[in-house]
PDB file of C-alpha atoms in Angstrom:
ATOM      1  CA  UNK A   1      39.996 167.689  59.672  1.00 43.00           C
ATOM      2  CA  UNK A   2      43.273 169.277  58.850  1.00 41.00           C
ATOM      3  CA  UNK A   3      43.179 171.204  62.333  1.00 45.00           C
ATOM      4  CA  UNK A   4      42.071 168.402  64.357  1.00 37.00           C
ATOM      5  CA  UNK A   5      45.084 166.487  62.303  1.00 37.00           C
ATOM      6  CA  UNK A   6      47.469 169.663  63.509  1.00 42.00           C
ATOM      7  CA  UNK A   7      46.655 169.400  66.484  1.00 41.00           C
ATOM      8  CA  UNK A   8      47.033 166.117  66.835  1.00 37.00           C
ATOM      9  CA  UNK A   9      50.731 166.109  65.422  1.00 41.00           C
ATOM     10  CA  UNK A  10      51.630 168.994  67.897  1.00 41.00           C
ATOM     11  CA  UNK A  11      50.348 167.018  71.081  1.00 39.00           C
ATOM     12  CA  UNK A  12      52.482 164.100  69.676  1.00 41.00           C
ATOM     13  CA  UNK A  13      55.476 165.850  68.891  1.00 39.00           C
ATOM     14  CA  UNK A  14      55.459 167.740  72.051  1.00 42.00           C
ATOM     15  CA  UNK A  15      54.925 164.390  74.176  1.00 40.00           C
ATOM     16  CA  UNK A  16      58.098 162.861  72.186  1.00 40.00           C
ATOM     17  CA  UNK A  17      59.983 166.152  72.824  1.00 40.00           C
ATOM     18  CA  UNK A  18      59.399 165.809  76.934  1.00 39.00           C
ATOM     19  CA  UNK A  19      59.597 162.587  77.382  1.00 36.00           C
ATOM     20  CA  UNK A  20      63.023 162.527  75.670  1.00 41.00           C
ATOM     21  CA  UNK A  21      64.076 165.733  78.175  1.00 39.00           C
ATOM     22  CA  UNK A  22      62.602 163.284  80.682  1.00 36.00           C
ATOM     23  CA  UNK A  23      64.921 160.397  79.179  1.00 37.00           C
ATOM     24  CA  UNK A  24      67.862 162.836  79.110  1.00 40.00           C
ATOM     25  CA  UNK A  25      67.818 163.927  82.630  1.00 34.00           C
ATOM     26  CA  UNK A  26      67.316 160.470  83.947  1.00 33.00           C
ATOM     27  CA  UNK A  27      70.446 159.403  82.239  1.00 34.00           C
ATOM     28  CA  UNK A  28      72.240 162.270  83.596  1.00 37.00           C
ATOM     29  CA  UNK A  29      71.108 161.501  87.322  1.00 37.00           C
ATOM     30  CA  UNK A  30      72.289 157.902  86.693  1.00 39.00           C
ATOM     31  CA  UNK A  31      75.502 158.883  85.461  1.00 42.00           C
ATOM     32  CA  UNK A  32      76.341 161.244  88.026  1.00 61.00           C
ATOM     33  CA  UNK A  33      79.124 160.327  90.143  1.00 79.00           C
ATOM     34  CA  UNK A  34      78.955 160.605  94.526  1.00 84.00           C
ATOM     35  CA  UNK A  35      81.395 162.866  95.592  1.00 90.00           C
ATOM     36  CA  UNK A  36      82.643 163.060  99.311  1.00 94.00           C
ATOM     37  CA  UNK A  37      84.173 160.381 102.155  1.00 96.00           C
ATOM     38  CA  UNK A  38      82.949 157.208 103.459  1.00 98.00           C
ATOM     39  CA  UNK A  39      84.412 155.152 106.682  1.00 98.00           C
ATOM     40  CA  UNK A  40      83.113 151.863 107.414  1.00 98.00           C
ATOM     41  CA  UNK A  41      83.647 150.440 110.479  1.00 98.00           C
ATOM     42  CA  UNK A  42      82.162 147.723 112.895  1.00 98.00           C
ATOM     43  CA  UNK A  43      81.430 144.119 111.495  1.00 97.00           C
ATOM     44  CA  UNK A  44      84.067 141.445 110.732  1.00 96.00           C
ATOM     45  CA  UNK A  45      81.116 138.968 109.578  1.00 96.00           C
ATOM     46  CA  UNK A  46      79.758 141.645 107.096  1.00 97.00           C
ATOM     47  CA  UNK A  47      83.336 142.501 105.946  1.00 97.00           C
ATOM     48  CA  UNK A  48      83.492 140.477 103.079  1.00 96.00           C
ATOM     49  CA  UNK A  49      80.540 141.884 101.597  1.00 97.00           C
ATOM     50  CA  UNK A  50      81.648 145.705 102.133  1.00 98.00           C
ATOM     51  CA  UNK A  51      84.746 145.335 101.135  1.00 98.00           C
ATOM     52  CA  UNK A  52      83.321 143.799  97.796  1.00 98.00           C
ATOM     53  CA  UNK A  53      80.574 146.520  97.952  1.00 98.00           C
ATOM     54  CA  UNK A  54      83.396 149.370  98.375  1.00 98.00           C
ATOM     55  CA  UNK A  55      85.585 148.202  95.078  1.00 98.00           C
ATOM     56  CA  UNK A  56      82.346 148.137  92.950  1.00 98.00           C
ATOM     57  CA  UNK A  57      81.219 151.581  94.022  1.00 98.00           C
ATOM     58  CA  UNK A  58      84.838 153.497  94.147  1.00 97.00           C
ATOM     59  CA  UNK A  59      85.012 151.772  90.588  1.00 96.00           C
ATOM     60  CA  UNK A  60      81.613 154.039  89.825  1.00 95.00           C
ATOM     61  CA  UNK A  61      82.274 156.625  91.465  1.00 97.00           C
ATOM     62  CA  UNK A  62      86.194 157.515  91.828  1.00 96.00           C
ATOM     63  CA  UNK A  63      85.580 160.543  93.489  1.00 95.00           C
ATOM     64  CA  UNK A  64      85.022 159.456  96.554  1.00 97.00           C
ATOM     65  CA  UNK A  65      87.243 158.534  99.231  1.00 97.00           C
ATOM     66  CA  UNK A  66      85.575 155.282 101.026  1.00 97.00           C
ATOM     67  CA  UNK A  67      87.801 153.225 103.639  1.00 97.00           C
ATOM     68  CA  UNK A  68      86.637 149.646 105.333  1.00 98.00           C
ATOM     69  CA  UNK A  69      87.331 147.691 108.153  1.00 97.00           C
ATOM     70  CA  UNK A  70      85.766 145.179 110.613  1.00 95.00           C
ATOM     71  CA  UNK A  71      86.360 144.406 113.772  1.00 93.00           C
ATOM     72  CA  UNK A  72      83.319 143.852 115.860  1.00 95.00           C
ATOM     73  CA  UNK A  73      79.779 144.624 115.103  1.00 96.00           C
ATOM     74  CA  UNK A  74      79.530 146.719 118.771  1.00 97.00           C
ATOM     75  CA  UNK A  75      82.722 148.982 117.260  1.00 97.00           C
ATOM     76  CA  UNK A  76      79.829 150.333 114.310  1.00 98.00           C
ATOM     77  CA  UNK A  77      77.668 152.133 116.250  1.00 98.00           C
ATOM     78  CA  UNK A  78      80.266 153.198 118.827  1.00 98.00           C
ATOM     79  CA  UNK A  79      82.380 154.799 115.701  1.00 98.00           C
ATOM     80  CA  UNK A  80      79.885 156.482 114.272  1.00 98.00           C
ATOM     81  CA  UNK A  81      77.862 157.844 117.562  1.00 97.00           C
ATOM     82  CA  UNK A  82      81.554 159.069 118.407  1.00 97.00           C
ATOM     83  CA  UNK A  83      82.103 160.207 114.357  1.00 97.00           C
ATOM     84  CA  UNK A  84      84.965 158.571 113.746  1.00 98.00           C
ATOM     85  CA  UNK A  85      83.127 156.395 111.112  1.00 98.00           C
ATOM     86  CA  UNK A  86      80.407 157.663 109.059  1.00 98.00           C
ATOM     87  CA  UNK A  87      78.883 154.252 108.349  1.00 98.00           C
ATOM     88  CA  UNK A  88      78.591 151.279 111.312  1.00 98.00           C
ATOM     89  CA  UNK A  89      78.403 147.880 109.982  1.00 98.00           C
ATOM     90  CA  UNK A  90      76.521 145.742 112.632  1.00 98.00           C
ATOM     91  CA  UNK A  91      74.956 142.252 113.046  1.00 96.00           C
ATOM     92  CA  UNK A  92      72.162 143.670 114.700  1.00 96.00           C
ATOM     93  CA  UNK A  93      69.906 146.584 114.539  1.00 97.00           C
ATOM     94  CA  UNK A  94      71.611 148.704 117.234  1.00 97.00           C
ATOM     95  CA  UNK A  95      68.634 151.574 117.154  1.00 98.00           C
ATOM     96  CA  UNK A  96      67.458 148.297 119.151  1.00 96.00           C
ATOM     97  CA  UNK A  97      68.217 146.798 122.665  1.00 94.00           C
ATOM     98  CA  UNK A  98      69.882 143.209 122.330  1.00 89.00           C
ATOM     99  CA  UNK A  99      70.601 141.204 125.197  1.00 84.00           C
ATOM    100  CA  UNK A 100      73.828 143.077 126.893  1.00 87.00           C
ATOM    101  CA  UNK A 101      73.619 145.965 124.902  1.00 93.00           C
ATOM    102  CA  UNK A 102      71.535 148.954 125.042  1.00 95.00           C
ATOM    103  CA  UNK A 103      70.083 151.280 122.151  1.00 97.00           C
ATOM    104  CA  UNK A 104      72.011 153.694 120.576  1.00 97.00           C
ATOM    105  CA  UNK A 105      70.251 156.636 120.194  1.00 97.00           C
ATOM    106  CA  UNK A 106      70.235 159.265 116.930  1.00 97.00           C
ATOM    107  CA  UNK A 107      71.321 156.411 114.327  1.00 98.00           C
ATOM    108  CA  UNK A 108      69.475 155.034 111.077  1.00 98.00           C
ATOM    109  CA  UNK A 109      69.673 151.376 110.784  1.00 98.00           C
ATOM    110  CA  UNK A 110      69.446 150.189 107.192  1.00 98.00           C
ATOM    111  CA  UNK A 111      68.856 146.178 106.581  1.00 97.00           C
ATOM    112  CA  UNK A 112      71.181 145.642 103.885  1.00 98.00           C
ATOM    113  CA  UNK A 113      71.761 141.843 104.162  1.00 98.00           C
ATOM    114  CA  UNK A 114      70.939 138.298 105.646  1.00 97.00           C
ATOM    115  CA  UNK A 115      73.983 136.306 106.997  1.00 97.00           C
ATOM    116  CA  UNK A 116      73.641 132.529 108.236  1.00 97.00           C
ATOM    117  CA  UNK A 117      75.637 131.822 110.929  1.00 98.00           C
ATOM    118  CA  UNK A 118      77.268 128.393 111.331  1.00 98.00           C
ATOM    119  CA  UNK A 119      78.954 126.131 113.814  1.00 98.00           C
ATOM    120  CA  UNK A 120      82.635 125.295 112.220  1.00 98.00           C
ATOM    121  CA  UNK A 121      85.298 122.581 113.439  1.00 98.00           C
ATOM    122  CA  UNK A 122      88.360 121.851 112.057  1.00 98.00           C
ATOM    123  CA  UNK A 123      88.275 119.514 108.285  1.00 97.00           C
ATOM    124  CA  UNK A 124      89.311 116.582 109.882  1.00 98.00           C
ATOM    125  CA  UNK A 125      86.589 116.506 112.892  1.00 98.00           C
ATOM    126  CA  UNK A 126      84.912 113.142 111.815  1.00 98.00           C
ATOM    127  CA  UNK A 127      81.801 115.133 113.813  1.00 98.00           C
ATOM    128  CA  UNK A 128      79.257 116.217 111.618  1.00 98.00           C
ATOM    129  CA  UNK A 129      75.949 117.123 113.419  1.00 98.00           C
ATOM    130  CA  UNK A 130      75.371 118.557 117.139  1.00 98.00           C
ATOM    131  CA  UNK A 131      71.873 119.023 118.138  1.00 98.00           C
ATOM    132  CA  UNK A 132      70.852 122.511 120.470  1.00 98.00           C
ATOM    133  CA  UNK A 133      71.562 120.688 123.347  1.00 98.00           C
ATOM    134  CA  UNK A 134      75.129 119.149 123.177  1.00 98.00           C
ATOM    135  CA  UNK A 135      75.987 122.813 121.406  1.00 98.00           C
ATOM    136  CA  UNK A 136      74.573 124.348 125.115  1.00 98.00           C
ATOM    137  CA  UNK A 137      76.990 122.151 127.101  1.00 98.00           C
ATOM    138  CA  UNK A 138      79.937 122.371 124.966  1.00 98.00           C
ATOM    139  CA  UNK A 139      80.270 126.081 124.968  1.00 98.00           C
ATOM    140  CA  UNK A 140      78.932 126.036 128.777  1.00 98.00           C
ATOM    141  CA  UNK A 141      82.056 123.473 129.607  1.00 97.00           C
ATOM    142  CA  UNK A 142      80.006 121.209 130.507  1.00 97.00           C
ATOM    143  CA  UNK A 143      81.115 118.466 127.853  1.00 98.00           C
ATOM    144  CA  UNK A 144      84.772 118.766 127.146  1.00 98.00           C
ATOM    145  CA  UNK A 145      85.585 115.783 125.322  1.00 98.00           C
ATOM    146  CA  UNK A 146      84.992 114.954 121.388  1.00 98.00           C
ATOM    147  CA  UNK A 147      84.032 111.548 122.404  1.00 98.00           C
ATOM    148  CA  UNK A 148      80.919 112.345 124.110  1.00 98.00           C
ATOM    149  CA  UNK A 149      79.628 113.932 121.114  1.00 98.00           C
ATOM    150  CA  UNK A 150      80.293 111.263 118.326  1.00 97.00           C
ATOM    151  CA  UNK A 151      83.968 112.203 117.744  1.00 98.00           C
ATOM    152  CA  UNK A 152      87.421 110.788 118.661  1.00 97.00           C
ATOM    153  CA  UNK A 153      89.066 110.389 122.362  1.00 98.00           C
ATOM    154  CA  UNK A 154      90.146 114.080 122.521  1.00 98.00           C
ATOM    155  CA  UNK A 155      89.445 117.472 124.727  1.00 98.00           C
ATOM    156  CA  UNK A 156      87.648 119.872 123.214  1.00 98.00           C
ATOM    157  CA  UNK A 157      88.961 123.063 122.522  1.00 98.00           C
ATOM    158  CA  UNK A 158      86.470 126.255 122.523  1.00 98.00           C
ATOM    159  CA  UNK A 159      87.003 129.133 120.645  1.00 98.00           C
ATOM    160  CA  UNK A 160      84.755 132.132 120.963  1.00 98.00           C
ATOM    161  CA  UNK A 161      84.161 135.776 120.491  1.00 97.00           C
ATOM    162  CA  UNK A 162      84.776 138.380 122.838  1.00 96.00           C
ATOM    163  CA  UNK A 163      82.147 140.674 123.971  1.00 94.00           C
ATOM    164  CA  UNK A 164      80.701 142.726 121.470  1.00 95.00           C
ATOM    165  CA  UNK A 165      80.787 140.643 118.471  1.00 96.00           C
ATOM    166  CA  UNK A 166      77.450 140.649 116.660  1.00 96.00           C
ATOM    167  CA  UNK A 167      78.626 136.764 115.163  1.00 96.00           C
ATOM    168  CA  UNK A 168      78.742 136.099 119.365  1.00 96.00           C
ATOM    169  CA  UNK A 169      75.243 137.815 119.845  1.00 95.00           C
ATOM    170  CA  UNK A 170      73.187 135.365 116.798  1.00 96.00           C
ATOM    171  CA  UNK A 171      75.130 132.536 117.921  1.00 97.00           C
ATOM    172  CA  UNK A 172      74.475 132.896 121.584  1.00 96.00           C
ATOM    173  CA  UNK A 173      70.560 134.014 120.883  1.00 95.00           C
ATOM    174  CA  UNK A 174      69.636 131.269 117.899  1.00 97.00           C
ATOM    175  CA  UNK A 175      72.099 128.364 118.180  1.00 98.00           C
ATOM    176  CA  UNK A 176      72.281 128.212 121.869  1.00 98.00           C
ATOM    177  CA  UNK A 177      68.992 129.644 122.722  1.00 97.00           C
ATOM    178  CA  UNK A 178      70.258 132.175 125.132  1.00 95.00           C
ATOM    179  CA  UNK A 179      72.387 129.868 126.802  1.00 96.00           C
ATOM    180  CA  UNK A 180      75.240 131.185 128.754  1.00 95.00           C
ATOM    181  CA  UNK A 181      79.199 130.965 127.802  1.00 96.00           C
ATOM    182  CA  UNK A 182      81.883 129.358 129.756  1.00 96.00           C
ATOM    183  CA  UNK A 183      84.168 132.721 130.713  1.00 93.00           C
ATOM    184  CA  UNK A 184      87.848 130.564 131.541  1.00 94.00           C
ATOM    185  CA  UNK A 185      89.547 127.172 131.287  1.00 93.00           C
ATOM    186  CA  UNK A 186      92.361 125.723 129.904  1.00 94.00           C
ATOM    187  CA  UNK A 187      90.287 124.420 126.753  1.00 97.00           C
ATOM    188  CA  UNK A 188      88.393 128.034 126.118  1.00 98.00           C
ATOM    189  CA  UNK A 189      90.382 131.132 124.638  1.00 97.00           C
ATOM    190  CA  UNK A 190      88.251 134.350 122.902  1.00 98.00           C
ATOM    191  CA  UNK A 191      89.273 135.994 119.550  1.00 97.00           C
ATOM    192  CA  UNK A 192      88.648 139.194 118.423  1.00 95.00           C
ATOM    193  CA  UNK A 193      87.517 138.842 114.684  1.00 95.00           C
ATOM    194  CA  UNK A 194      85.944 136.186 112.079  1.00 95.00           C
ATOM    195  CA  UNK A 195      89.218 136.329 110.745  1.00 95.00           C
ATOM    196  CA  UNK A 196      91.155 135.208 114.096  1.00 97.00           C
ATOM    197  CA  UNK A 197      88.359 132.567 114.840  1.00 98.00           C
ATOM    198  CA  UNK A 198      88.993 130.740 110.935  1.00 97.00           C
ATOM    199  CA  UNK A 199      92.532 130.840 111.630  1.00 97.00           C
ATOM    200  CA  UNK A 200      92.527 129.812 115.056  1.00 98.00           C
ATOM    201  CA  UNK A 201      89.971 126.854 114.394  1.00 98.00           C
ATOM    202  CA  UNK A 202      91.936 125.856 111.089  1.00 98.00           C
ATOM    203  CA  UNK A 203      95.299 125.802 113.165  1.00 98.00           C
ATOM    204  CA  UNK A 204      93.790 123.636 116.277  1.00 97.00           C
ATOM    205  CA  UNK A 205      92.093 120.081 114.860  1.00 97.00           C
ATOM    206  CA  UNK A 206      89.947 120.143 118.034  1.00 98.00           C
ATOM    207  CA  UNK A 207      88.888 123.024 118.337  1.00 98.00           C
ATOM    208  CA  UNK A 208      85.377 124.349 117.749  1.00 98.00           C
ATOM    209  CA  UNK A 209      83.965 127.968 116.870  1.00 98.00           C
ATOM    210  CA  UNK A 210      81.634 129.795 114.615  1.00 98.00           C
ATOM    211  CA  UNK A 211      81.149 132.080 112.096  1.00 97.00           C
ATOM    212  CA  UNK A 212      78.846 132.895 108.745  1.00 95.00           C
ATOM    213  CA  UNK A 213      79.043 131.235 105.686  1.00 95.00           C
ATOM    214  CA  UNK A 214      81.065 133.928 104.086  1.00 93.00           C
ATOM    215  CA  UNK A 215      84.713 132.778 105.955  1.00 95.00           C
ATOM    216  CA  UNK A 216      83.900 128.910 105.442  1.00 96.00           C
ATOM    217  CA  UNK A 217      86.737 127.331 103.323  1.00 93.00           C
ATOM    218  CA  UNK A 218      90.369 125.838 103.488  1.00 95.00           C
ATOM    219  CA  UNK A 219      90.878 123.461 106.643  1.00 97.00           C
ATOM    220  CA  UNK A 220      87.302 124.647 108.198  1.00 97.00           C
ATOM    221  CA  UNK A 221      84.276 122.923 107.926  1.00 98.00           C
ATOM    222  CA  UNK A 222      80.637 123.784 109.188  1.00 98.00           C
ATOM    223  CA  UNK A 223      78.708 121.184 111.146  1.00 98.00           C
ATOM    224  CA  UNK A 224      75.133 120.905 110.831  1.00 98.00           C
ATOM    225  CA  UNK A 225      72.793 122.125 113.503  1.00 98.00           C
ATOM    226  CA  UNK A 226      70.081 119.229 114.568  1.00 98.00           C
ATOM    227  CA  UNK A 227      70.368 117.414 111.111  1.00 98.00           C
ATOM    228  CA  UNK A 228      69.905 120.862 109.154  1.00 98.00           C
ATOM    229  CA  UNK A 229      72.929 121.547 107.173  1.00 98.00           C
ATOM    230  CA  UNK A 230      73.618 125.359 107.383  1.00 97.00           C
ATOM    231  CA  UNK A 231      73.236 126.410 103.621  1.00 96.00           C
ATOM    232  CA  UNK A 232      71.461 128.946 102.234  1.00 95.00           C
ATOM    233  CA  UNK A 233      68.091 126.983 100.771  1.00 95.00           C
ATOM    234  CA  UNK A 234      67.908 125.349 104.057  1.00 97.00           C
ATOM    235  CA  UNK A 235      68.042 129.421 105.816  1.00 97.00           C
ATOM    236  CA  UNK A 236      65.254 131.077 103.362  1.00 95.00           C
ATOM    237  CA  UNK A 237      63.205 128.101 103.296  1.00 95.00           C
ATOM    238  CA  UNK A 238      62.749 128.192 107.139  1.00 95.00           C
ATOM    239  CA  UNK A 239      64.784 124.973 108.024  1.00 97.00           C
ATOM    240  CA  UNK A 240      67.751 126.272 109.611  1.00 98.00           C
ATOM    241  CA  UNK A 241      67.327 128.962 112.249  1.00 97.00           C
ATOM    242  CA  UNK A 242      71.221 130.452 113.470  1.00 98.00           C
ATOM    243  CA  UNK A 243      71.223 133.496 111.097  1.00 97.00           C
ATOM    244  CA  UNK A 244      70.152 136.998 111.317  1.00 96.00           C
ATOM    245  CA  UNK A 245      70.002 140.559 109.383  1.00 97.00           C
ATOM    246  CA  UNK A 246      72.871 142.583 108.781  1.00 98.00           C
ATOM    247  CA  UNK A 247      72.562 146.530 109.468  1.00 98.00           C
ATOM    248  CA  UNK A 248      74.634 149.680 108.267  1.00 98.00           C
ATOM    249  CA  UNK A 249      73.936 152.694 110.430  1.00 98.00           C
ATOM    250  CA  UNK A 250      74.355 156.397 110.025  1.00 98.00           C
ATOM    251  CA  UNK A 251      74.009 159.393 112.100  1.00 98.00           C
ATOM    252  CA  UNK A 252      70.441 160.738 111.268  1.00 97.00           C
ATOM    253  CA  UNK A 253      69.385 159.509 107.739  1.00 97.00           C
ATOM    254  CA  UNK A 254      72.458 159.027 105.106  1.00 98.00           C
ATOM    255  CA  UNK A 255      73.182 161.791 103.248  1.00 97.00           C
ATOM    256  CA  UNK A 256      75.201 162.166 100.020  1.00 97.00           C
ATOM    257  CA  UNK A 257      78.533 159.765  99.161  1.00 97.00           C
ATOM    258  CA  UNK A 258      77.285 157.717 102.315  1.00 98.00           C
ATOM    259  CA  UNK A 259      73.587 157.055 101.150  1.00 98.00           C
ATOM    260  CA  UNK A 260      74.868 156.476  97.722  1.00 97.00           C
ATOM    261  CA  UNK A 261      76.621 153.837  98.874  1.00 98.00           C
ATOM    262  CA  UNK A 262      74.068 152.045 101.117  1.00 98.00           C
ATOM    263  CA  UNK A 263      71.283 151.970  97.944  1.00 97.00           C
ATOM    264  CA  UNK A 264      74.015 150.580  96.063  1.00 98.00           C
ATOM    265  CA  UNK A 265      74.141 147.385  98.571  1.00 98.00           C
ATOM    266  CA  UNK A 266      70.457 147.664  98.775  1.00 97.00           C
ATOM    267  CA  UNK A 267      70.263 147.886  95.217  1.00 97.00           C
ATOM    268  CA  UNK A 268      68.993 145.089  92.971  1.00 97.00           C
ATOM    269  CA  UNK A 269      72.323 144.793  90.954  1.00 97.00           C
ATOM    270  CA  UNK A 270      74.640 143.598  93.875  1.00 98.00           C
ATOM    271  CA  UNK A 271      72.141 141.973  96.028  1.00 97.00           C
ATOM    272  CA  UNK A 272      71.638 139.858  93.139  1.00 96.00           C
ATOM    273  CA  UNK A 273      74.901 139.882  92.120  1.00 97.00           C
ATOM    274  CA  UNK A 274      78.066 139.801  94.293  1.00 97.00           C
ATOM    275  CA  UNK A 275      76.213 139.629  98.001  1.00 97.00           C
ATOM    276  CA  UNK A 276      74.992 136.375  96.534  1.00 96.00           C
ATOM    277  CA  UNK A 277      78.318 134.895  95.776  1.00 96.00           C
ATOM    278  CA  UNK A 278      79.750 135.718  99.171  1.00 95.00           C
ATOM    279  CA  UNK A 279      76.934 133.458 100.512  1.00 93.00           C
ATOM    280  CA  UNK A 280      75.316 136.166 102.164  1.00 97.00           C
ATOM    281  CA  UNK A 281      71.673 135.905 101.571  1.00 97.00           C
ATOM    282  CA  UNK A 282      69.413 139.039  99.693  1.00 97.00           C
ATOM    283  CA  UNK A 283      67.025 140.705 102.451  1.00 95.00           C
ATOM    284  CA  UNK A 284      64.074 140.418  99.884  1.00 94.00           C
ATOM    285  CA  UNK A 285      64.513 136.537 100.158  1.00 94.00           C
ATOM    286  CA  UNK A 286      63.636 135.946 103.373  1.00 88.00           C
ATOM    287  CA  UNK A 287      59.661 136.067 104.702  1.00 73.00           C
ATOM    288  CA  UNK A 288      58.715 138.463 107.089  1.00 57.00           C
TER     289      UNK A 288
END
């Protein structure tokens, strides 16, 4: 009995003894810091969120140089297919063809968030709702005054992406169901960024644009899209349709500093956390 008790103690003791080596090297991997350089280019609509994403990591891990900017979604893959970027932020999987676009080859897409898209006019627009239809001819030129939607006696201003924006690609594909965009008028001017199309819609009072939740404050406001408001119950419950996934790509699969940084968006800590607050939605929310 007192060997079988012996024994019994040494199997314990040794189990205790590994799985606290096992503990101890977990905590070192976790506390290990990335080391090395990350460049972010491409998306204006996913800005927000990897600029917030770039401060909480460089906070973790100080050793690594990481830079962000946003432009337009197409500028992601064409940085890092040309290496001036190691990481492409894009509004659509661009390992994929889209309408206008053709695959990149030799990237990694990785989903790291869903962003609703909305249709915004300026705060004092007494317009509120514009159904698929009206949204068709408006940005087609077909209806050019505010009156003929519901609003007050004056022309219609229409502000839209240029070529290449991923916000222009979702709008164009969910909200206006493929429909095609006026090209010239004196009513129609294109901006190059979220950024220029809140300031340019906040700074005109009849002017209409769009953009994702993320930029939607000050003198903006979003206008719902046949009755559905564009919030973020009515995009994971299935009501509202104008949104789509978010991508960062790599060259080949993500290695070191760079795929540290991608799991750390992907993780469960910020997609939780901060992606939530910028009103971008978590990709494990949404049904496949």
């Amino acid at each position: 009995m007192k060997s079988l008790f012996k024994k019994l103690s040494f199997v314990a003791l040794s189990s205790a003894l590994l799985f606290g080596s096992s503990l101890g090297l977990t905590e070192k991997a976790e506390a290990a810091q990335a080391t090395g350089k990350v460049v972010v280019a491409g998306s204006s609509a996913l800005l927000p969120l990897t600029q917030q994403a770039a401060k909480e990591f460089k906070k973790a891990n100080p050793k690594v140089s990481i830079s962000v900017s946003g432009t337009a979604s197409i500028v992601g893959p064409q940085s890092v297919s040309k290496g001036s970027a190691t990481i492409g932020a894009c509004d659509w999987d661009a390992t994929k063809p889209v309408p206008g676009f053709n695959a990149f080859k030799g990237l990694k897409a990785y989903p790291i968030a869903v962003i609703p898209f909305a249709t915004i006019v300026h705060k004092s627009n007494p317009v509120k709702n514009l159904t698929t239809k009206q949204l068709q001819d408006i940005f087609a030129g077909k209806i050019t005054n505010w009156k003929e939607v519901g609003g007050k006696d004056e022309p219609i201003i229409v502000i839209n992406r240029v070529h290449g924006s991923g916000t222009r690609v979702n709008y164009q594909m969910k909200a206006l169901k493929g429909s095609s965009f006026m090209t010239k008028g004196e009513n129609y001017k294109e901006v190059q960024s979220n950024g220029n199309m809140i300031q340019a819609v906040a700074t005109t009072p009849n002017a209409i644009g769009y953009t994702d939740l993320a930029y939607i404050k000050g003198d903006i406001k979003a206008v719902a899209y046949n009755g559905i408001e564009p919030t973020v119950q009515n995009v994971t419950s299935g009501k509202y349709p104008v949104w789509g996934y978010g991508y960062l790509l790599t060259k080949g699969e993500a290695t070191g500093a760079n795929k540290a940084f991608i799991q750390y968006i992907q993780s469960k800590k910020f997609q939780q956390g901060s992606l939530k607050k910028l009103k971008f939605i978590p990709i494990t929310a949404m049904k496949k």
